[in-house]
mmCIF file of C-alpha atoms in Angstrom:
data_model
loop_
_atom_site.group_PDB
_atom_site.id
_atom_site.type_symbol
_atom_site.label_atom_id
_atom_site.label_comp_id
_atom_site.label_asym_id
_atom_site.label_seq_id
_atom_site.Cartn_x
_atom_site.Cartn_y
_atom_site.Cartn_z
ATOM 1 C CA UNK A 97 42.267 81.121 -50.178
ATOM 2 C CA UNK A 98 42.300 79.186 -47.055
ATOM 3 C CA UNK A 99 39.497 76.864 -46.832
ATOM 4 C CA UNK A 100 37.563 75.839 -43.681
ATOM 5 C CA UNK A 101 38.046 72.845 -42.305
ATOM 6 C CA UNK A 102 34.170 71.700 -41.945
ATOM 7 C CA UNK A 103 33.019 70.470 -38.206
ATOM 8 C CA UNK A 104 30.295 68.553 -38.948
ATOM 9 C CA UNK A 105 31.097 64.356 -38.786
ATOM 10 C CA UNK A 106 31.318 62.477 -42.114
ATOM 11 C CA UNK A 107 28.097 59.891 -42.782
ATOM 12 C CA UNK A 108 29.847 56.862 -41.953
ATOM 13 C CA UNK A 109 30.732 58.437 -38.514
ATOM 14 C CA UNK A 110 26.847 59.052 -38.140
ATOM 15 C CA UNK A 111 25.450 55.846 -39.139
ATOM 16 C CA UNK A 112 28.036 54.518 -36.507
ATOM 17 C CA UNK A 113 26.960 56.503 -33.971
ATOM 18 C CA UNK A 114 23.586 55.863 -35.131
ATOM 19 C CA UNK A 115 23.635 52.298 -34.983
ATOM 20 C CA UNK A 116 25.338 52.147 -31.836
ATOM 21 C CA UNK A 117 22.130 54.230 -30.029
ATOM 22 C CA UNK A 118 19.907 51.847 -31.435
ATOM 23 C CA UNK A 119 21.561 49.072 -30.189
ATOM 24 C CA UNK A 120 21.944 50.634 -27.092
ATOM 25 C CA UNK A 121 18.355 50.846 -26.929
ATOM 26 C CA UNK A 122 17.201 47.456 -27.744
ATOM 27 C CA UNK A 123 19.174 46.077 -25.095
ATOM 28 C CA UNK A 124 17.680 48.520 -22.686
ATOM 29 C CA UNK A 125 14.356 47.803 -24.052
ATOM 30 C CA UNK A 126 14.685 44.186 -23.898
ATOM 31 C CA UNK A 127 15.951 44.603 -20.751
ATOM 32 C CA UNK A 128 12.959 46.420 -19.396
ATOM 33 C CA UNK A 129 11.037 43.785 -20.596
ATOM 34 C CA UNK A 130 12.582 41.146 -19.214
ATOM 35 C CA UNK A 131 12.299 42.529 -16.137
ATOM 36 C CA UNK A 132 8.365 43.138 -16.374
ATOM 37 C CA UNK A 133 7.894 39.574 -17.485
ATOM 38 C CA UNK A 134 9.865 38.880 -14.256
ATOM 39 C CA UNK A 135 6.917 38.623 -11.156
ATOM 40 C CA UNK A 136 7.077 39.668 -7.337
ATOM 41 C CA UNK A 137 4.622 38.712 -4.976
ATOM 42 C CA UNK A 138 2.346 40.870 -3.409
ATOM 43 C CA UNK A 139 3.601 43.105 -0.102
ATOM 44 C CA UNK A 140 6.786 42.012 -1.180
ATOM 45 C CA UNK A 141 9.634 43.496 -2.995
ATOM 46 C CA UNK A 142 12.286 41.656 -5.839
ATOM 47 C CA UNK A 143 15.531 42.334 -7.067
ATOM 48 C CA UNK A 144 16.768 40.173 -10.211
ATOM 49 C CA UNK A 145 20.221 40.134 -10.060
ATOM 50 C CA UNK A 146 22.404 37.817 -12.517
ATOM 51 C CA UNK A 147 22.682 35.058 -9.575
ATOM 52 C CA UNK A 148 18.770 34.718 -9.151
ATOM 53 C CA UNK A 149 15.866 37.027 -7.704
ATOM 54 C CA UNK A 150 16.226 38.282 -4.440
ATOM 55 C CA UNK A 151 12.413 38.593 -2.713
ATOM 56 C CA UNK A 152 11.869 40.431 0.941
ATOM 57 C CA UNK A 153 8.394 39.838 2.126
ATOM 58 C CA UNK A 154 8.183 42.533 5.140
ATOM 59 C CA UNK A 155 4.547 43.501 6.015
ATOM 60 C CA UNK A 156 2.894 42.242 9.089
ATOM 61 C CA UNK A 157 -0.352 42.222 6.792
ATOM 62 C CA UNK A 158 1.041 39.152 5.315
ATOM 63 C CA UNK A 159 -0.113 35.956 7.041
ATOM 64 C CA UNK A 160 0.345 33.296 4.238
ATOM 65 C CA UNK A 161 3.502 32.312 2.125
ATOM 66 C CA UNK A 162 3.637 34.181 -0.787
ATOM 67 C CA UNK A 163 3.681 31.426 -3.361
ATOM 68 C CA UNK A 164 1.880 33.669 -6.049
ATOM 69 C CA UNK A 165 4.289 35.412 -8.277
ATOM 70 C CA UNK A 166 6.978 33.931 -6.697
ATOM 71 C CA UNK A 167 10.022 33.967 -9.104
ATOM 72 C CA UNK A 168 10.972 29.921 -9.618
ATOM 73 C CA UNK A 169 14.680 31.033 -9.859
ATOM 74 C CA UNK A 170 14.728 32.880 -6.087
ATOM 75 C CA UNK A 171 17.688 32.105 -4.738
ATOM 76 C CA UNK A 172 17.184 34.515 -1.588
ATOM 77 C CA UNK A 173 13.844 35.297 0.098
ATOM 78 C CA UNK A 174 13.241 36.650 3.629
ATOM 79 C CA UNK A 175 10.231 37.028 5.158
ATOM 80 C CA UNK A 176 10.413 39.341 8.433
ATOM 81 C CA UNK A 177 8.069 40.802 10.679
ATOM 82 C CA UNK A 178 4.981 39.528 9.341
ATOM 83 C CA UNK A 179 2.293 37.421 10.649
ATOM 84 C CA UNK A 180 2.844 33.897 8.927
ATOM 85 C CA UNK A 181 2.030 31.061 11.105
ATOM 86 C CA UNK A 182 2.603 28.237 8.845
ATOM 87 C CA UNK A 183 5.396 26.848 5.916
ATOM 88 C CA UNK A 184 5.313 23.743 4.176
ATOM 89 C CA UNK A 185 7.275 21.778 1.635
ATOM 90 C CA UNK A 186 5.100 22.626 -0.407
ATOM 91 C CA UNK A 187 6.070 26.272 -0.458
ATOM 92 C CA UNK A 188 9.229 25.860 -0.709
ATOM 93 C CA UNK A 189 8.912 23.770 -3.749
ATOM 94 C CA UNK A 190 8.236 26.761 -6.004
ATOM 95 C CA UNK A 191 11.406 27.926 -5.165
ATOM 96 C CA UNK A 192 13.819 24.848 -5.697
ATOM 97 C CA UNK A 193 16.941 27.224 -6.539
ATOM 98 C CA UNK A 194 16.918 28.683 -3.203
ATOM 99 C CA UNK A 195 20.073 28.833 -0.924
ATOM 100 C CA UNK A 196 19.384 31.434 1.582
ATOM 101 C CA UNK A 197 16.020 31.473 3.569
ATOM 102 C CA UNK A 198 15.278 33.899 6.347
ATOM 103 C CA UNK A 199 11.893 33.759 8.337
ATOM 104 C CA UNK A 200 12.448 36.163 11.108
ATOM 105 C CA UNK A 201 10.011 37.429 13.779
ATOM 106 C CA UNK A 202 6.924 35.805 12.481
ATOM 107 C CA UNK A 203 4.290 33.729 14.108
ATOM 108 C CA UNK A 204 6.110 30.518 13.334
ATOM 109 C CA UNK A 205 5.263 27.736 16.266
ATOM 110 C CA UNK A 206 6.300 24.607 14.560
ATOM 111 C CA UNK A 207 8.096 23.181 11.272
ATOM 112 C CA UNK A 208 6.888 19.745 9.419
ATOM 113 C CA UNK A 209 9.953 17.044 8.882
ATOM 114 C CA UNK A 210 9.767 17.375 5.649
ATOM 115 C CA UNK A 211 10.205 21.154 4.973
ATOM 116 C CA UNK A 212 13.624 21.321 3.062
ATOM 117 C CA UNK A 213 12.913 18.143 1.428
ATOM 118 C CA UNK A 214 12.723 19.790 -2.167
ATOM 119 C CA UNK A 215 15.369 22.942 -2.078
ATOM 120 C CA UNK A 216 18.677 20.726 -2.102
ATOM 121 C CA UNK A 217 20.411 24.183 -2.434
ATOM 122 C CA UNK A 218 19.820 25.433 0.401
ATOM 123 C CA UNK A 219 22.744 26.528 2.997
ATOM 124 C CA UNK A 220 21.881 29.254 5.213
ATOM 125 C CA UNK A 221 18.548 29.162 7.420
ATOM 126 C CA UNK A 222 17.580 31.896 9.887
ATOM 127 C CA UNK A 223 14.135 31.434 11.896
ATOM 128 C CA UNK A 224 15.261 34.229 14.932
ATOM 129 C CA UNK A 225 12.296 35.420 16.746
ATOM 130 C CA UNK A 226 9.011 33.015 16.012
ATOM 131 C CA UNK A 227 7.641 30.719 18.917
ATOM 132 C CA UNK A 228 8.946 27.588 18.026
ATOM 133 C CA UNK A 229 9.115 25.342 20.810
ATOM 134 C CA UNK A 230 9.954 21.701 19.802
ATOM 135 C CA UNK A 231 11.155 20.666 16.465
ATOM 136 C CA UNK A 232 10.795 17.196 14.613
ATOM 137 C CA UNK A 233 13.108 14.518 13.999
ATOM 138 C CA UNK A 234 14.995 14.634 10.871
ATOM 139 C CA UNK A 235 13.544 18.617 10.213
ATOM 140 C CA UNK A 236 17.174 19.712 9.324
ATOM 141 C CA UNK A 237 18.220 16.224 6.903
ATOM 142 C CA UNK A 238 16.922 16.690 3.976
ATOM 143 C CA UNK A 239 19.171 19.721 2.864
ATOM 144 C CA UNK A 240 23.183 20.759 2.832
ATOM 145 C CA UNK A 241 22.882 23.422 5.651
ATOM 146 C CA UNK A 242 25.957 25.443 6.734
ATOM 147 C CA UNK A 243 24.331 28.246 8.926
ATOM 148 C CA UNK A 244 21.343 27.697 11.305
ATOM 149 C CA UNK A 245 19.740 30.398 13.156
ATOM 150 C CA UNK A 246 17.352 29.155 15.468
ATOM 151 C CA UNK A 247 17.933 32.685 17.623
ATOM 152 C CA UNK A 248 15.096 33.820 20.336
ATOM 153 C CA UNK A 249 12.603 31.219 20.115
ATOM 154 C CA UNK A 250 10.870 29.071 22.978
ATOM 155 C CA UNK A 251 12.872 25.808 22.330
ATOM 156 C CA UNK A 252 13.533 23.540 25.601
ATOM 157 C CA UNK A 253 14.999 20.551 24.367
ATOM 158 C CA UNK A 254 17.721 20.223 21.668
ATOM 159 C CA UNK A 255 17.278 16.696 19.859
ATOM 160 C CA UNK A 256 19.968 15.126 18.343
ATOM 161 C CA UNK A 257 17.525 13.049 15.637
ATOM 162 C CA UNK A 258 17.139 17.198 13.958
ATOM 163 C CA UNK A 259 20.409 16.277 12.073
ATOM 164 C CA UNK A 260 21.705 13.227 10.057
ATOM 165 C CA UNK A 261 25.205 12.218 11.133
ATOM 166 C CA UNK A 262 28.261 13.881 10.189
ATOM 167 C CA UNK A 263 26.136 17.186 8.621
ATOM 168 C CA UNK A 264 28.459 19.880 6.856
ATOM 169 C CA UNK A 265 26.778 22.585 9.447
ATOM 170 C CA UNK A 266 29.264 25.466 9.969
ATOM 171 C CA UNK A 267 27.193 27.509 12.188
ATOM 172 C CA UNK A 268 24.637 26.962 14.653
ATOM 173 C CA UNK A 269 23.002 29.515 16.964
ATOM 174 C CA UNK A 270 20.190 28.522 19.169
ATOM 175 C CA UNK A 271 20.665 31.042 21.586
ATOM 176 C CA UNK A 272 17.606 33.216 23.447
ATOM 177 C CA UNK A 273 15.873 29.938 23.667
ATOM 178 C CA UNK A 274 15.128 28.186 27.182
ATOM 179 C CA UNK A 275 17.514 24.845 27.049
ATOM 180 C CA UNK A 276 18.723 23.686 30.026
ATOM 181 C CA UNK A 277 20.879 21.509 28.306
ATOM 182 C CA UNK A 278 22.615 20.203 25.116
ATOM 183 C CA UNK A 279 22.749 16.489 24.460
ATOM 184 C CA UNK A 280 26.858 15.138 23.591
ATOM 185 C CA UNK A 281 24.982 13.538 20.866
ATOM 186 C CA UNK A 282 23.997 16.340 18.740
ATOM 187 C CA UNK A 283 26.869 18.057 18.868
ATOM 188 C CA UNK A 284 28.723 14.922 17.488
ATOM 189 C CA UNK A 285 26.792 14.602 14.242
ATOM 190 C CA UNK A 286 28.453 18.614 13.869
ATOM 191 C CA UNK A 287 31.908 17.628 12.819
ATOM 192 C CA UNK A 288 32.546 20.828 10.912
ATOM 193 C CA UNK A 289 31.090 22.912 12.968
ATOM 194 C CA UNK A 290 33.211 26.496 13.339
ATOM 195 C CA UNK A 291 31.281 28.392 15.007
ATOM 196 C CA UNK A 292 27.966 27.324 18.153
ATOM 197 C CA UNK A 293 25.839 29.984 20.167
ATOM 198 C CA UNK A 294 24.571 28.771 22.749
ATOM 199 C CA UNK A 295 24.071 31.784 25.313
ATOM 200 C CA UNK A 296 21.519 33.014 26.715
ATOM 201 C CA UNK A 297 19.873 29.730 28.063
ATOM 202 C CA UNK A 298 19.276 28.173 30.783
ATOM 203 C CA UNK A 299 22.120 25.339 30.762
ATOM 204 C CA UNK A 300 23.539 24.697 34.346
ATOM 205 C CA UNK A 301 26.127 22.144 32.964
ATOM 206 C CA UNK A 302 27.788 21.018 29.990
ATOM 207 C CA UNK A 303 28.494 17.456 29.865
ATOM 208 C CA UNK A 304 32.495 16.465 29.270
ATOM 209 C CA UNK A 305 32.168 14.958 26.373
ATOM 210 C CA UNK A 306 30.037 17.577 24.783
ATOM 211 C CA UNK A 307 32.616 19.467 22.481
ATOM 212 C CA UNK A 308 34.662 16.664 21.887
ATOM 213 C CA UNK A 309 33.932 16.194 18.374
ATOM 214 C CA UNK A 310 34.148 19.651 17.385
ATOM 215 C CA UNK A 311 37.431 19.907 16.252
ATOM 216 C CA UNK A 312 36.527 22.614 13.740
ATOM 217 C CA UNK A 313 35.395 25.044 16.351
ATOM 218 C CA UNK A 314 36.827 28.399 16.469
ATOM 219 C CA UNK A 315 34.096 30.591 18.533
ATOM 220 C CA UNK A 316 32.351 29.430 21.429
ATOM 221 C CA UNK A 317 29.485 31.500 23.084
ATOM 222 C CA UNK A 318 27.879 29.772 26.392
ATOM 223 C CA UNK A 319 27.565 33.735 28.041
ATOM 224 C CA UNK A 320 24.167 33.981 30.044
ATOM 225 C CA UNK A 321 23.783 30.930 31.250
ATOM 226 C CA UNK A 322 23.945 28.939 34.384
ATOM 227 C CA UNK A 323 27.147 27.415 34.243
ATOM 228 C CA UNK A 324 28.892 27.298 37.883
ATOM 229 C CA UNK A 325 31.870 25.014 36.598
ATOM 230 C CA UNK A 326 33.557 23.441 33.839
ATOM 231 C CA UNK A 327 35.217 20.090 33.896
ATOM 232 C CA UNK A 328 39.371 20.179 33.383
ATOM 233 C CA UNK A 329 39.284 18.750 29.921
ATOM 234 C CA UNK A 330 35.984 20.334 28.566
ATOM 235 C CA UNK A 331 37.961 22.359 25.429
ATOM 236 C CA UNK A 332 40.702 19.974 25.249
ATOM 237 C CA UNK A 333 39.502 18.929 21.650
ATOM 238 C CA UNK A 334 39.044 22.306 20.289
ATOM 239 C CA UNK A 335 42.202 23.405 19.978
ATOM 240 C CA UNK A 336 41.204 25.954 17.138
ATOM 241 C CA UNK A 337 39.180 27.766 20.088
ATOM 242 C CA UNK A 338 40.079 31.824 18.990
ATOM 243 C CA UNK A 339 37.007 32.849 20.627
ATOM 244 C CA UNK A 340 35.636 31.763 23.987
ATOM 245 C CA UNK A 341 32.230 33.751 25.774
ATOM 246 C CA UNK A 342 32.085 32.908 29.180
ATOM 247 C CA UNK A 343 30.121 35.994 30.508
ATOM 248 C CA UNK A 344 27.347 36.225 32.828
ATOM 249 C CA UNK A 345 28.063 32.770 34.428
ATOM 250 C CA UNK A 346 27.552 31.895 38.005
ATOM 251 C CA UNK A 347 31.757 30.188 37.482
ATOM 252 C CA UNK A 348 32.977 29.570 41.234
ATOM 253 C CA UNK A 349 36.390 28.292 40.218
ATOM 254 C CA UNK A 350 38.434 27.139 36.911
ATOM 255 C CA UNK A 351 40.746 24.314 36.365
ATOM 256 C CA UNK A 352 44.544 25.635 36.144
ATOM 257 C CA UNK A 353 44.544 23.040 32.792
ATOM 258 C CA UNK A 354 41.089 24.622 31.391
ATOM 259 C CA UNK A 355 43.108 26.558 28.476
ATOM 260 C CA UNK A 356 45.833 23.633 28.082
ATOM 261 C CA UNK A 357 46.327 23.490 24.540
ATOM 262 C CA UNK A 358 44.389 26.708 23.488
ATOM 263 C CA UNK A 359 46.648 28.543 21.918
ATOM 264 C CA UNK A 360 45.000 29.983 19.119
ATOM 265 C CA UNK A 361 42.925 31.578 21.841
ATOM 266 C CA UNK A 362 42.707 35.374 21.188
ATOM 267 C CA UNK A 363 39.110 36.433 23.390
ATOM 268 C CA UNK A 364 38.255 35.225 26.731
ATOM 269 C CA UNK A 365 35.103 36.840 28.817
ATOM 270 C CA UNK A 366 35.017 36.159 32.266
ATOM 271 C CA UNK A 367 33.449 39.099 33.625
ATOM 272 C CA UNK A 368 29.880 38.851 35.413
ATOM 273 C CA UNK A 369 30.782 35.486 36.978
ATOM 274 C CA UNK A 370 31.144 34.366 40.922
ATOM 275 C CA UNK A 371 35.199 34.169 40.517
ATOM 276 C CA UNK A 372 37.376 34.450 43.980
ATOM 277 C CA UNK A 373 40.923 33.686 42.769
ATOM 278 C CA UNK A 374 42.907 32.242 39.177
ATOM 279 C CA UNK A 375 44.713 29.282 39.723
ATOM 280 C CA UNK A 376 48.237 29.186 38.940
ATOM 281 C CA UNK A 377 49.271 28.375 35.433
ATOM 282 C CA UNK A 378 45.899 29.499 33.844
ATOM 283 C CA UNK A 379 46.964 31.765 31.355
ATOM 284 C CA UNK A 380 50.640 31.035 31.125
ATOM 285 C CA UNK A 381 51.203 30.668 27.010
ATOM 286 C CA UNK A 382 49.179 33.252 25.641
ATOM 287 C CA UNK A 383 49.612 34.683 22.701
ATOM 288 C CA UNK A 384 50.645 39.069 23.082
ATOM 289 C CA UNK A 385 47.229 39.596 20.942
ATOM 290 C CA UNK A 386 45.270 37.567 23.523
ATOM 291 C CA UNK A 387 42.397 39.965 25.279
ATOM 292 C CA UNK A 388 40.215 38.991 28.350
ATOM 293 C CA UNK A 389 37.927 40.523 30.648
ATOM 294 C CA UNK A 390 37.436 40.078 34.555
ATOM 295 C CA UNK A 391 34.906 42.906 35.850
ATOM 296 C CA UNK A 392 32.009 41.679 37.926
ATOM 297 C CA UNK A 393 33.671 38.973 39.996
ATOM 298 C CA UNK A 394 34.016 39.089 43.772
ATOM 299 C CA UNK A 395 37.645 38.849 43.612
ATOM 300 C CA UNK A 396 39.638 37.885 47.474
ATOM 301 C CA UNK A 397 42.700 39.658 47.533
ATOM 302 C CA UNK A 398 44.769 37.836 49.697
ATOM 303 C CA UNK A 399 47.478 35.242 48.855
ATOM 304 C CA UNK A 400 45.692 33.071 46.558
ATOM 305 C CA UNK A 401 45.660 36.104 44.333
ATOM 306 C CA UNK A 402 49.188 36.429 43.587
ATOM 307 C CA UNK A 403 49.286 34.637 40.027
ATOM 308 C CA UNK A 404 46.364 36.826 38.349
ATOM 309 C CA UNK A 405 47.610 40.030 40.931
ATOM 310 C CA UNK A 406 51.139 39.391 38.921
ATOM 311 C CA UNK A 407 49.711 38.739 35.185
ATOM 312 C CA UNK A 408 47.904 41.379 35.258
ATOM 313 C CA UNK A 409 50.907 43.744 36.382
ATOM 314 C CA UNK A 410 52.872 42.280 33.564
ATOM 315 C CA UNK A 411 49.798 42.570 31.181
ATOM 316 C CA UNK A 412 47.480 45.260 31.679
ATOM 317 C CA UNK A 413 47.392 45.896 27.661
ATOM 318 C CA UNK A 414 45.688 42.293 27.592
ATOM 319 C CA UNK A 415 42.921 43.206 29.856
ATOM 320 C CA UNK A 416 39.661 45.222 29.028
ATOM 321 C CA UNK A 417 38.605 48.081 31.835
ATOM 322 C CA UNK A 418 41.678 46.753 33.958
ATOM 323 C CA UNK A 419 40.822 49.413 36.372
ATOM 324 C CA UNK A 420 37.584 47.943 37.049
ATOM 325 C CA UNK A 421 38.890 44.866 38.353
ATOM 326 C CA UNK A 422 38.695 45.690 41.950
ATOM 327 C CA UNK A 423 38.890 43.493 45.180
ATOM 328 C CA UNK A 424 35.470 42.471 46.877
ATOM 329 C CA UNK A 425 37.724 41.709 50.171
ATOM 330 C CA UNK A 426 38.945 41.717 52.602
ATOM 331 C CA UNK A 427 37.222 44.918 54.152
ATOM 332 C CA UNK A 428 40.514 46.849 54.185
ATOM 333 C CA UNK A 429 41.266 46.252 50.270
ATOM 334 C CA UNK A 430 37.677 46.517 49.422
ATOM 335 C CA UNK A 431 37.048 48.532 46.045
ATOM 336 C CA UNK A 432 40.970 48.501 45.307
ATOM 337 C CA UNK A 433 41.936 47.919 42.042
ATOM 338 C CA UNK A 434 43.810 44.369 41.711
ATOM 339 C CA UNK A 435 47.093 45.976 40.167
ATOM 340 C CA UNK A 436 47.339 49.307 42.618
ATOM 341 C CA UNK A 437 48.151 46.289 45.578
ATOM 342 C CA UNK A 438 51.463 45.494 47.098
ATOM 343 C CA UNK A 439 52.579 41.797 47.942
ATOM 344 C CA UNK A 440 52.635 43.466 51.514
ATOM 345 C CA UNK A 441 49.253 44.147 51.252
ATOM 346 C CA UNK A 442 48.361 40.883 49.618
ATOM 347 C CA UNK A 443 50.074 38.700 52.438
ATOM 348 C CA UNK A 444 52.634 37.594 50.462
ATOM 349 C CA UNK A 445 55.771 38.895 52.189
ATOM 350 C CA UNK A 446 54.915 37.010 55.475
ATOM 351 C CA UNK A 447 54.685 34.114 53.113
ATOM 352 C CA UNK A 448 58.268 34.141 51.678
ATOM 353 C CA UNK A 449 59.999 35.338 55.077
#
């Protein structure tokens, strides 16, 4: 007789199995409470990942800093769209893990010196949208920034006492604010700095020793200003330049040397500006990846366009909306693209016979 072999698992198989859901348990158990022990402010929300908790405060109804329930190992919190007027040292010092603080579009109008005084961890700070107008000596000392975001606030004067010399600041946007100007001396205590946003201002000139400590810097934004020229040797110390905004300008004329050196240069914007004519030499080196744009500038098409009228015949993969680069004179080549024209048409035969 045949006998059947029996399905069911042998007892040492179902203690295993039994221990192992048990264990399983606990650990989610202990887990859970862990987790409830852990507190979160109120109109906020927390996350507690391995790193440290992660706390987003984003009600307007909040007009104070949540310092009750805040976790003391918060290593992230961002506070956005609410209605806090005020932060203090203070504050921060329930939170003396943190490294990334973001207080956007809040009532903020001013910060004390002191504020980062006790959160020596901190390396990213974001304040975009609050009212801030003027900022204290020494306010951005006390901690090991990389990234400041002082984006679309009311500030008219950039001081160069904010920093302590040679700060390890990567990044620094303060554009949307109303400068009209950016002291040489505050960009000199930026030696690392890799990447500065400064459009959207009001600056009219840039003075031409202004970049020359940045040797670091690899993206340049100074679209939507005022700018109507640039000195010869302005960039000639940031020769890691890859990215260079110049958009929305009121640019007359450029230096033939402006890009000497650049060659790591991959984006120039140009459009939007008051260009007539490229000088000679301009662009010669540039890499085949290099991109540019020209729209928006009252371009003469007569002889003093034949070095950008040939470049761009030779490179129309390099340039954005090509066929919008059109002539603004004379009346007879008005609204022609640049590269449809002839060198007859451009004046240049007369010139050579």
């Amino acid at each position: 007789m045949k006998h059947r072999r029996s399905s069911a698992l042998p007892f040492s198989a179902l203690k295993m199995n039994l221990w192992i859901l048990l264990t399983i348990t606990s650990l989610a158990e202990c887990r859970y409470l862990k987790r409830a022990a852990q507190s979160c402010p109120d109109l906020c929300s927390c996350s507690f990942p391995p790193s440290g908790a992660d706390v987003v405060c984003s009600r307007s109804s909040l007009q104070q800093f949540p310092v009750d329930g805040l976790d003391p190992n918060t290593t992230r919190l961002s506070i956005q769209s609410s209605n806090l007027s005020s932060i203090t040292a203070s504050h921060l010092s329930a939170v003396p893990l943190l490294n990334n603080l973001q207080l956007y579009h809040s009532n903020l109008t001013s910060l004390p010196s002191d504020l980062l005084k006790d959160v020596p961890h901190l390396n990213m700070l974001d304040l975009t949208g609050n009212r801030l107008v003027q900022l204290p000596p020494n306010v951005f000392s006390h901690a090991s920034l990389h990234s400041l975001v002082l984006k679309n606030n009311l500030i008219e004067k950039a001081d160069a006492e904010w920093f302590s010399g040679n700060s390890s600041l990567t990044w620094l946007d303060l554009s949307g604010n109303r400068l009209t100007g950016v002291p040489a001396s505050l960009l000199h205590k930026l030696p690392n700095l890799e990447t500065l946003d400064l459009s959207d201002n009001n600056l009219q000139d840039l003075q031409p020793d202004a970049l020359s400590n940045l040797h670091r810097l690899e993206s340049l934004n100074l679209a939507g200003n005022k700018l109507s020229s640039l000195t010869t040797t302005i960039f000639s110390h940031n020769l890691k330049l890859s990215q260079l905004f110049l958009q929305e300008n009121q640019l007359r004329e450029l230096p033939a040397t402006l890009l000497q050196g650049l060659h790591n240069l991959e984006l120039l914007l140009l459009n939007q500006n008051q260009l007539q004519h490229f000088p000679s030499g301009l662009l010669d080196g540039r890499k085949s990846s290099f991109q540019m744009a020209l729209t928006g500038n009252p371009w003469v098409c007569d002889e003093g366009m034949e070095y950008l009228w040939k470049w761009l015949t030779v490179h129309p993969q390099n340039v954005f909306f090509l066929e919008e680069v059109t002539c603004a004179g004379p009346g007879a080549l008005k609204h022609r693209q640049v590269v449809s024209l002839t060198d007859t048409e451009l004046g240049l035969q007369k010139i050579q016979n």
